[in-house]
Tab-separated table of C-alpha atoms and ligand atoms in Angstrom:
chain	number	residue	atom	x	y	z
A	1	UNK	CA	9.209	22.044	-2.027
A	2	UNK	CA	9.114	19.297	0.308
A	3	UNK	CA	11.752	16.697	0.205
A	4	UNK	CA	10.397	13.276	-0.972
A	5	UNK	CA	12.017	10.744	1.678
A	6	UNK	CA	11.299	7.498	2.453
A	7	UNK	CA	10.888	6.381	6.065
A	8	UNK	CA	10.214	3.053	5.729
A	9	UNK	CA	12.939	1.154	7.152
A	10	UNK	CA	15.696	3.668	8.322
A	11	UNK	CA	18.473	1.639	9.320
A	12	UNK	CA	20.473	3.458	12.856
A	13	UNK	CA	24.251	1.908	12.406
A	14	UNK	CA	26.097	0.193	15.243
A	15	UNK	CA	29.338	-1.312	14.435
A	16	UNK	CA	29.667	-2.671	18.175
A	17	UNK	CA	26.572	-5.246	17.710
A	18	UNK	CA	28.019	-6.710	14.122
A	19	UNK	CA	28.505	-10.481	14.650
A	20	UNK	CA	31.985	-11.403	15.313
A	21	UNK	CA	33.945	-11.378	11.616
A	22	UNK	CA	30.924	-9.368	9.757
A	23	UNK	CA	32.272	-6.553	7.831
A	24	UNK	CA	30.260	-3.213	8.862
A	25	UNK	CA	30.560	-2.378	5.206
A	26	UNK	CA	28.894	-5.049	3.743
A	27	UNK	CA	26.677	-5.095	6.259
A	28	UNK	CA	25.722	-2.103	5.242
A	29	UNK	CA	25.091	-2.949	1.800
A	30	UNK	CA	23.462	-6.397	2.138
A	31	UNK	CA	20.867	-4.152	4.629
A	32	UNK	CA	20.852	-1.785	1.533
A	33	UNK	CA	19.871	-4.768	-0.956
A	34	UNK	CA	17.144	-6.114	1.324
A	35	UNK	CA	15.111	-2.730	1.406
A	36	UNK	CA	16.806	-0.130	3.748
A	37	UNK	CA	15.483	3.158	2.505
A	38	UNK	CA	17.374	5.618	4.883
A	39	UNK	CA	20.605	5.783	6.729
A	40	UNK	CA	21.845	7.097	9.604
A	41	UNK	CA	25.352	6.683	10.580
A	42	UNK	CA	25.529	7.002	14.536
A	43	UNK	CA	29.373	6.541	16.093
A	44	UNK	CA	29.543	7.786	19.748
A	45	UNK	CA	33.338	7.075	20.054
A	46	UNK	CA	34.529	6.908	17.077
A	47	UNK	CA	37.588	9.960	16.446
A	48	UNK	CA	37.021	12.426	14.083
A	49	UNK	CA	39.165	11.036	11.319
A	50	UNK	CA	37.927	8.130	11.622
A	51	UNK	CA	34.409	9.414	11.723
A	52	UNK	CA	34.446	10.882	8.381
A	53	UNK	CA	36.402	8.156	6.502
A	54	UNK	CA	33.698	5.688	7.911
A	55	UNK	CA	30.557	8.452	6.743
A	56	UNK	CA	32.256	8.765	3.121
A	57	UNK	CA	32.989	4.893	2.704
A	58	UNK	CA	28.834	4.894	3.510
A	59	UNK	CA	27.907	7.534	1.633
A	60	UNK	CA	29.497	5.814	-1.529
A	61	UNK	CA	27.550	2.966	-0.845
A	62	UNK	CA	23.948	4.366	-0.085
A	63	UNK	CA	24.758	6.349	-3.142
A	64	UNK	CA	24.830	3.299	-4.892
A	65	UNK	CA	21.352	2.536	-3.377
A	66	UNK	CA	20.174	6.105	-4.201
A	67	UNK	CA	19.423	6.074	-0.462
A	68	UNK	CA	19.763	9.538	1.926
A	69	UNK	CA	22.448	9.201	4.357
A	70	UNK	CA	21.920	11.034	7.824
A	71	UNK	CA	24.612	11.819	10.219
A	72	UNK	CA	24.255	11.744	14.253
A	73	UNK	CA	24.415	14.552	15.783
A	74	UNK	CA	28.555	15.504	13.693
A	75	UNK	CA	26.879	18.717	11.774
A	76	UNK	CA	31.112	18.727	10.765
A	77	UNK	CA	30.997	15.126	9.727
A	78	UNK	CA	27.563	15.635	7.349
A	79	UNK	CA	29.662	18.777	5.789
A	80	UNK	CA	32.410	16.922	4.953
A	81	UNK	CA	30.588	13.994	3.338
A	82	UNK	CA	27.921	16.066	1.710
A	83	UNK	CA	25.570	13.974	3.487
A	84	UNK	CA	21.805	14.529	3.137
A	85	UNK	CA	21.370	15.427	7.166
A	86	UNK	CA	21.386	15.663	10.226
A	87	UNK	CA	19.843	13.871	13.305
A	88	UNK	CA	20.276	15.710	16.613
A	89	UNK	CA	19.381	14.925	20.357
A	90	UNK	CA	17.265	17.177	22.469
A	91	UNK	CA	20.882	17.538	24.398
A	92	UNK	CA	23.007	18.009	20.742
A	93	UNK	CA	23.384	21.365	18.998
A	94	UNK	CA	19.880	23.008	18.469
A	95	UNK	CA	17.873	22.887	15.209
A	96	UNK	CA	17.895	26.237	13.830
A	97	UNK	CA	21.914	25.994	14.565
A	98	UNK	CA	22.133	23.043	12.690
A	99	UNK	CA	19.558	24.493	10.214
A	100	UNK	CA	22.175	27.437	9.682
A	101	UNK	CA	24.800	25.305	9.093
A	102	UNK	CA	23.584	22.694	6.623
A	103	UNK	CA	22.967	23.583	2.820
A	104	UNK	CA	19.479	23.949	2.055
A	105	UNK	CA	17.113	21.548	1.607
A	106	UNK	CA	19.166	19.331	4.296
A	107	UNK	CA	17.117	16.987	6.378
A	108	UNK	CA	17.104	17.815	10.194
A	109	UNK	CA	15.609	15.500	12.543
A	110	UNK	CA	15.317	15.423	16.652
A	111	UNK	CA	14.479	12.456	18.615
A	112	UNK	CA	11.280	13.051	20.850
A	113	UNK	CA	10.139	11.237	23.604
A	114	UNK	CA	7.692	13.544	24.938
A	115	UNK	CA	4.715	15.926	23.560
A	116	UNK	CA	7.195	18.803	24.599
A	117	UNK	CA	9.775	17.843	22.334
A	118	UNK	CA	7.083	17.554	19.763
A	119	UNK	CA	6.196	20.890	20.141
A	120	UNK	CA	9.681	22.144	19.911
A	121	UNK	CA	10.313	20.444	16.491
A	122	UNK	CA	7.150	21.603	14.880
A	123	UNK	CA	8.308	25.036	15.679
A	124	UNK	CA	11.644	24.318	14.527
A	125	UNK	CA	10.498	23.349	11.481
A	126	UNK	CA	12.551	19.898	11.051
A	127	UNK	CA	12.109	17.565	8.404
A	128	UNK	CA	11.202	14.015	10.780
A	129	UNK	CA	11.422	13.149	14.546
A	130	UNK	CA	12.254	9.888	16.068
A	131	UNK	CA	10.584	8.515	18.788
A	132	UNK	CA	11.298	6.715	21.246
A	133	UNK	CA	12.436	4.356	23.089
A	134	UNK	CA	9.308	2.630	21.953
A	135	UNK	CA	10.523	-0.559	23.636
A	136	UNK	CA	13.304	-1.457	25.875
A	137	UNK	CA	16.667	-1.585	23.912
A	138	UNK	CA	20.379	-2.911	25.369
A	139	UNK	CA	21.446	-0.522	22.207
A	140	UNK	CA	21.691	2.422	24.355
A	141	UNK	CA	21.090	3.411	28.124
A	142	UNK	CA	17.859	5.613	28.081
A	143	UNK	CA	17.530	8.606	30.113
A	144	UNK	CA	13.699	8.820	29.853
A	145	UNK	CA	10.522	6.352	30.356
A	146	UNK	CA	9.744	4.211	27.437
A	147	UNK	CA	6.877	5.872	25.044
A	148	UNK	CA	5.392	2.390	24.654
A	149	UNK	CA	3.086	2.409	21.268
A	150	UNK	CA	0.202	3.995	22.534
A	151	UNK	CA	2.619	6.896	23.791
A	152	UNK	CA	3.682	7.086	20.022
A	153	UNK	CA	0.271	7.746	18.890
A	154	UNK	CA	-0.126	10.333	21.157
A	155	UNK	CA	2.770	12.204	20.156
A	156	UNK	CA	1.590	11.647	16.265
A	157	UNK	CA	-1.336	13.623	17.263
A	158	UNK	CA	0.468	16.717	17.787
A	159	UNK	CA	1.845	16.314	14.220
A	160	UNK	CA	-0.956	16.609	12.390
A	161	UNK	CA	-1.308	19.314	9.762
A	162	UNK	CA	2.274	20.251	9.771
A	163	UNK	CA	3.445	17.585	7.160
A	164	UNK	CA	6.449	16.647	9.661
A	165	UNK	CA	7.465	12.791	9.387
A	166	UNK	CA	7.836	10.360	12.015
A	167	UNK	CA	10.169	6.869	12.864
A	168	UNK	CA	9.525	5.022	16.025
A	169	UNK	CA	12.515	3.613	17.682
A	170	UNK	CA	13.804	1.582	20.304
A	171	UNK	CA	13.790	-2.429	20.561
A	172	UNK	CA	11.673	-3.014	17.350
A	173	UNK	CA	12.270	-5.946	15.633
A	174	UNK	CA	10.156	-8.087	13.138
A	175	UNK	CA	8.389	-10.230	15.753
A	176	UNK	CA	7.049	-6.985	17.506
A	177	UNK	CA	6.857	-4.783	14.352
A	178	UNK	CA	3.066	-5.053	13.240
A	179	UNK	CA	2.170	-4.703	16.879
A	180	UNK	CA	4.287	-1.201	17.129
A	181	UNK	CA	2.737	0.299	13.874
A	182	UNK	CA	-1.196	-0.780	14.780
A	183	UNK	CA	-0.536	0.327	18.113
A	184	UNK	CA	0.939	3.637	17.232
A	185	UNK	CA	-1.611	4.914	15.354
A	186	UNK	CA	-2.841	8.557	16.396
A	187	UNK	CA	-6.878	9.670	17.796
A	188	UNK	CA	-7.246	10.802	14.224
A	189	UNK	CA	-5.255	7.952	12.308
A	190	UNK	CA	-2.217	9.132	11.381
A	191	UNK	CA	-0.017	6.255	11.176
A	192	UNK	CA	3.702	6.215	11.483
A	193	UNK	CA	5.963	7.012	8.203
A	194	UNK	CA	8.516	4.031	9.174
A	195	UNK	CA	10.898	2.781	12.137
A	196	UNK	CA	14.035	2.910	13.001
A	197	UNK	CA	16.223	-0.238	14.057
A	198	UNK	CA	19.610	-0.947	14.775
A	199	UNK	CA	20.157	-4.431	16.164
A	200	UNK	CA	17.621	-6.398	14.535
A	201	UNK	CA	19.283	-5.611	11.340
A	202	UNK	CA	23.257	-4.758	12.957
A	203	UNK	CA	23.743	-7.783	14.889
A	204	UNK	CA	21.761	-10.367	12.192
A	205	UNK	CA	23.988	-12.787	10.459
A	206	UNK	CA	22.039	-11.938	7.722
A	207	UNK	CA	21.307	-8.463	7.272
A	208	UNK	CA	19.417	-8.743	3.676
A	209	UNK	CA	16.904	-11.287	5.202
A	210	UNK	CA	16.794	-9.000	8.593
A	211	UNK	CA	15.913	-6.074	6.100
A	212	UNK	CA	13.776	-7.516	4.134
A	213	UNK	CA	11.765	-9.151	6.711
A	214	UNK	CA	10.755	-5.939	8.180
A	215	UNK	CA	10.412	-3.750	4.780
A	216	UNK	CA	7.526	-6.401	3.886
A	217	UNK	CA	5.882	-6.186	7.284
A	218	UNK	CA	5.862	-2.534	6.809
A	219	UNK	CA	4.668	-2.159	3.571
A	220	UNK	CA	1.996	-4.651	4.213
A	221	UNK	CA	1.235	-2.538	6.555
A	222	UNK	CA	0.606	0.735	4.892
A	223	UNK	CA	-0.661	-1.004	2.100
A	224	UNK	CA	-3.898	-1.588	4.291
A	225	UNK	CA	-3.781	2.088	5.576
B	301	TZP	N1	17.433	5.970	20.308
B	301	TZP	C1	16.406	5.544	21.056
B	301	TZP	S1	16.431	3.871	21.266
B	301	TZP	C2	17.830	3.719	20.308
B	301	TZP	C3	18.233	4.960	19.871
B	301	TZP	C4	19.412	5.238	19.043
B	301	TZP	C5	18.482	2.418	20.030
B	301	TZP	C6	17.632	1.507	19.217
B	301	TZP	O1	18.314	0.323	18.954
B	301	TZP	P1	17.592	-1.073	18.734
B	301	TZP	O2	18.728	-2.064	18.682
B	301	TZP	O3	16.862	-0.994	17.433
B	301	TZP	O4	16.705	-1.307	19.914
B	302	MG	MG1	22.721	12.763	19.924
């Protein structure tokens, strides 16, 4: 059976781009409140320890929200939180490893920023792929050309027929959102499931209004799909 997820709005942490004095935690649940429907918590430094207190503290929270938490790339770190997944990099452990590993009916995802990649995680079987960077980001140093939203619909292409979901990610924010989902919209109009921010919502003041903003744009959206 095929999990039931929403993509929507999946919310990418990054504790360094909270405002100065915002707590990450209710942060986290004020983006929760104003329509986040996924999670990912994504720490590049953070120690171990630290790691997993910070993934259970979320996990209580999106709990709350009945809203799946994902873990970057820590297959370790999802284990010990009994988190709902896993998202992995095309340079992180590979799928069917982290496939092994997980409990069943986990959800794996791989970024993709190329019809390659694509190809990969349809044989792989994963549950989502993020793509990106759609736009230019200061969130994190990219290592490949920008997709751009026309490069997104592309890639959606090469999803049809296997039921696979997809996020766009990478410098979207409300005042370029509608533009990224009606420009990445596939040959044969398969739109995206949701996107995937981190500093529009991270680094707002106010992350309910951030949240909201951008769940209404998208289901506006796919309302007139
Ligand atoms: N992967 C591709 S771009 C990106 C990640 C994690 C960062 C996106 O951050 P922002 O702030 O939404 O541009
Ligand atoms: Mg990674």
């Amino acid at each position: 059976m095929s999990k039931q997820i929403d993509y929507s709005l999946y919310l990418v942490t990054g504790r360094e781009l909270l405002p100065p004095g915002k707590d990450y935690y209710e942060s986290l649940e004020e983006s929760l409140q104003g329509g986040v429907t996924i999670v990912q918590i994504r720490e590049k430094v953070t120690e171990t320890r630290e790691f997993v207190e910070i993934a259970a503290k979320s996990k209580a929270i999106c709990d709350k929200y009945n809203v799946p938490l994902i873990i970057n790339d820590r297959v370790d770190v999802a284990l010990a939180v009994n988190a709902s997944g896993v998202h992995v990099g095309q340079t992180d452990m590979p799928v069917d490893v982290v496939k092994r590993l997980l409990p069943i009916g986990s959800i794996v995802g791989v970024s993709c920023n190329n019809l390659d990649h694509v190809k990969v995680a349809v044989n792989d079987g994963v549950d989502y792929i993020g793509i990106g960077s759609v736009w230019s980001t200061k969130t994190k140093s990219l290592t490949s050309p920008l997709v751009g939203v026309r490069g997104v619909g592309v890639l959606l292409d090469a999803l049809e027929g296997t039921g696979i979901k997809a996020v766009a990610i990478g410098g979207i924010k409300s005042t370029n959102l509608l533009r990224t989902l009606y420009g990445a919209v596939s040959q044969i109009g398969h739109i995206l499931d949701g996107v995937a921010v981190v500093s529009d919502i991270v680094a707002s003041q106010n992350p309910q209004n951030a949240a909201a903003n951008l769940s209404a744009i998208i289901h506006k959206f796919k309302a007139q799909k």
